[in-house]
Coordinates of C-alpha atoms in Angstrom, one line a residue:
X1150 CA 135.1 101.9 55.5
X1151 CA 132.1 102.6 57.5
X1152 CA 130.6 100.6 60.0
X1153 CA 131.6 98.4 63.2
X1154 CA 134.0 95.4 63.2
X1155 CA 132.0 92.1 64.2
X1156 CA 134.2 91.2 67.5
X1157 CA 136.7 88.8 67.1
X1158 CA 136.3 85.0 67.5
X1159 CA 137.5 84.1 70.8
X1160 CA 139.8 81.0 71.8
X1161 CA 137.8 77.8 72.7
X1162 CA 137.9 76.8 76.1
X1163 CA 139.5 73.3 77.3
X1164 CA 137.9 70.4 76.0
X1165 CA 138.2 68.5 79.2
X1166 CA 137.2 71.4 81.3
X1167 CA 134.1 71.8 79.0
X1168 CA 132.9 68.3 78.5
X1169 CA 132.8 67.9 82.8
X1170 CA 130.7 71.3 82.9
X1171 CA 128.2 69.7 80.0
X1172 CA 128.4 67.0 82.4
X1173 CA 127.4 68.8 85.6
X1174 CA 125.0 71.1 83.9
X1175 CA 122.8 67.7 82.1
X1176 CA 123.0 66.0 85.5
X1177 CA 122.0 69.2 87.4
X1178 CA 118.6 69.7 84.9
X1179 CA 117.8 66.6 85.2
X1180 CA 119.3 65.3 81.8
X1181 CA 120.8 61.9 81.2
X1182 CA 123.0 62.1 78.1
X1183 CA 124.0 58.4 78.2
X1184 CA 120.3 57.1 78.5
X1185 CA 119.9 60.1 75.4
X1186 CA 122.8 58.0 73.2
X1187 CA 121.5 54.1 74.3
X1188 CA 118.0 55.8 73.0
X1189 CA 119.1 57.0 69.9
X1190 CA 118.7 60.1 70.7
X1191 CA 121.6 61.9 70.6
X1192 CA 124.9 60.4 68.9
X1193 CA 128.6 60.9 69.7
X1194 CA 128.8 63.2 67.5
X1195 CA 125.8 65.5 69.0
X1196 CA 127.4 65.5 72.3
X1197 CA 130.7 66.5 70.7
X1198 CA 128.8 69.2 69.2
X1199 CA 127.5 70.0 72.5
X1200 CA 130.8 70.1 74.2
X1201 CA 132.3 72.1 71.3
X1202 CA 129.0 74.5 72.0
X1203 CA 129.8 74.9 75.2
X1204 CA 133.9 75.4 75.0
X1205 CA 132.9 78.6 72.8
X1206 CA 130.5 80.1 75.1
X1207 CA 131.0 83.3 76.9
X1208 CA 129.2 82.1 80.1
X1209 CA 131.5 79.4 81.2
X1210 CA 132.5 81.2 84.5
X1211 CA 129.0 81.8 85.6
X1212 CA 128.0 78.4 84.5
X1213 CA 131.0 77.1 86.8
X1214 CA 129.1 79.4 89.8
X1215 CA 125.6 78.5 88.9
X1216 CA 126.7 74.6 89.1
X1217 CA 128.3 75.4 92.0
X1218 CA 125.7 76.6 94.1
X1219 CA 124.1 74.1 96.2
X1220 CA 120.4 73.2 95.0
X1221 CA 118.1 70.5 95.9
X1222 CA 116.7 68.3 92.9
X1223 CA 116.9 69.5 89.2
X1224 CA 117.0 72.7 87.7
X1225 CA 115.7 74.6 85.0
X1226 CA 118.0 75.4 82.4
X1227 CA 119.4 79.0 82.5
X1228 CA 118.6 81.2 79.5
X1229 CA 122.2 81.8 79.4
X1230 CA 123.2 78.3 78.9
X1231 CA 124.5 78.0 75.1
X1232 CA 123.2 74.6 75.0
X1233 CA 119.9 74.9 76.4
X1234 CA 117.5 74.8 74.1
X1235 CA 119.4 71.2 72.6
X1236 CA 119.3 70.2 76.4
X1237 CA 115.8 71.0 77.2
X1238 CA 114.4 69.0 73.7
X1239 CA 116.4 66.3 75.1
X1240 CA 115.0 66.1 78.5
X1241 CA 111.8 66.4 77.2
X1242 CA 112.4 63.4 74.6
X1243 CA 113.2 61.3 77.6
X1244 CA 109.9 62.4 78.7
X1245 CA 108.0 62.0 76.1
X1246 CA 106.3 58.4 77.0
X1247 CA 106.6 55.7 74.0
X1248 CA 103.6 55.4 71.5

């Protein structure tokens, strides 16, 4: 057999640990996930989804130090955030103003 091996799946991280760092990273970029769900935007299960994103993600150390590093107002998303591009089209549904 020829070829490399795709690398193999790693463990998921803790789903408590996970859900408080999607928590920290919507607050710190400005995104309000419970506003999202009581506007329809986003359902439990979506956030799930988000959290099981983000337990899978290889960047969960560095997104632990990027939260942690003090910064005034919101952020912008960091390309290496798992979840950014769902976070991002969330914020900027919140934005959108209604028809």
């Amino acid at each position: 057999m020829t070829g490399s091996r795709p690398p193999a799946p790693q463990p998921l991280g803790d789903e408590v640990e996970h859900y408080w760092l999607v928590q920290r990273m919507a607050k710190a970029t400005g995104v309000d996930l419970v506003r999202a769900v009581e506007d329809g935007l986003l359902t439990q299960d979506g956030w799930a989804r988000i959290v099981s994103r983000c337990r899978g993600c290889t960047w969960a150390d560095g997104c632990g130090h990027w939260l942690d590093a003090p910064v005034e107002g919101d952020r912008p998303l960091p390309d290496l955030c798992i979840n950014r591009k769902r976070l991002a089209a969330l914020k900027d549904a919140m934005q959108d103003p209604a028809p």
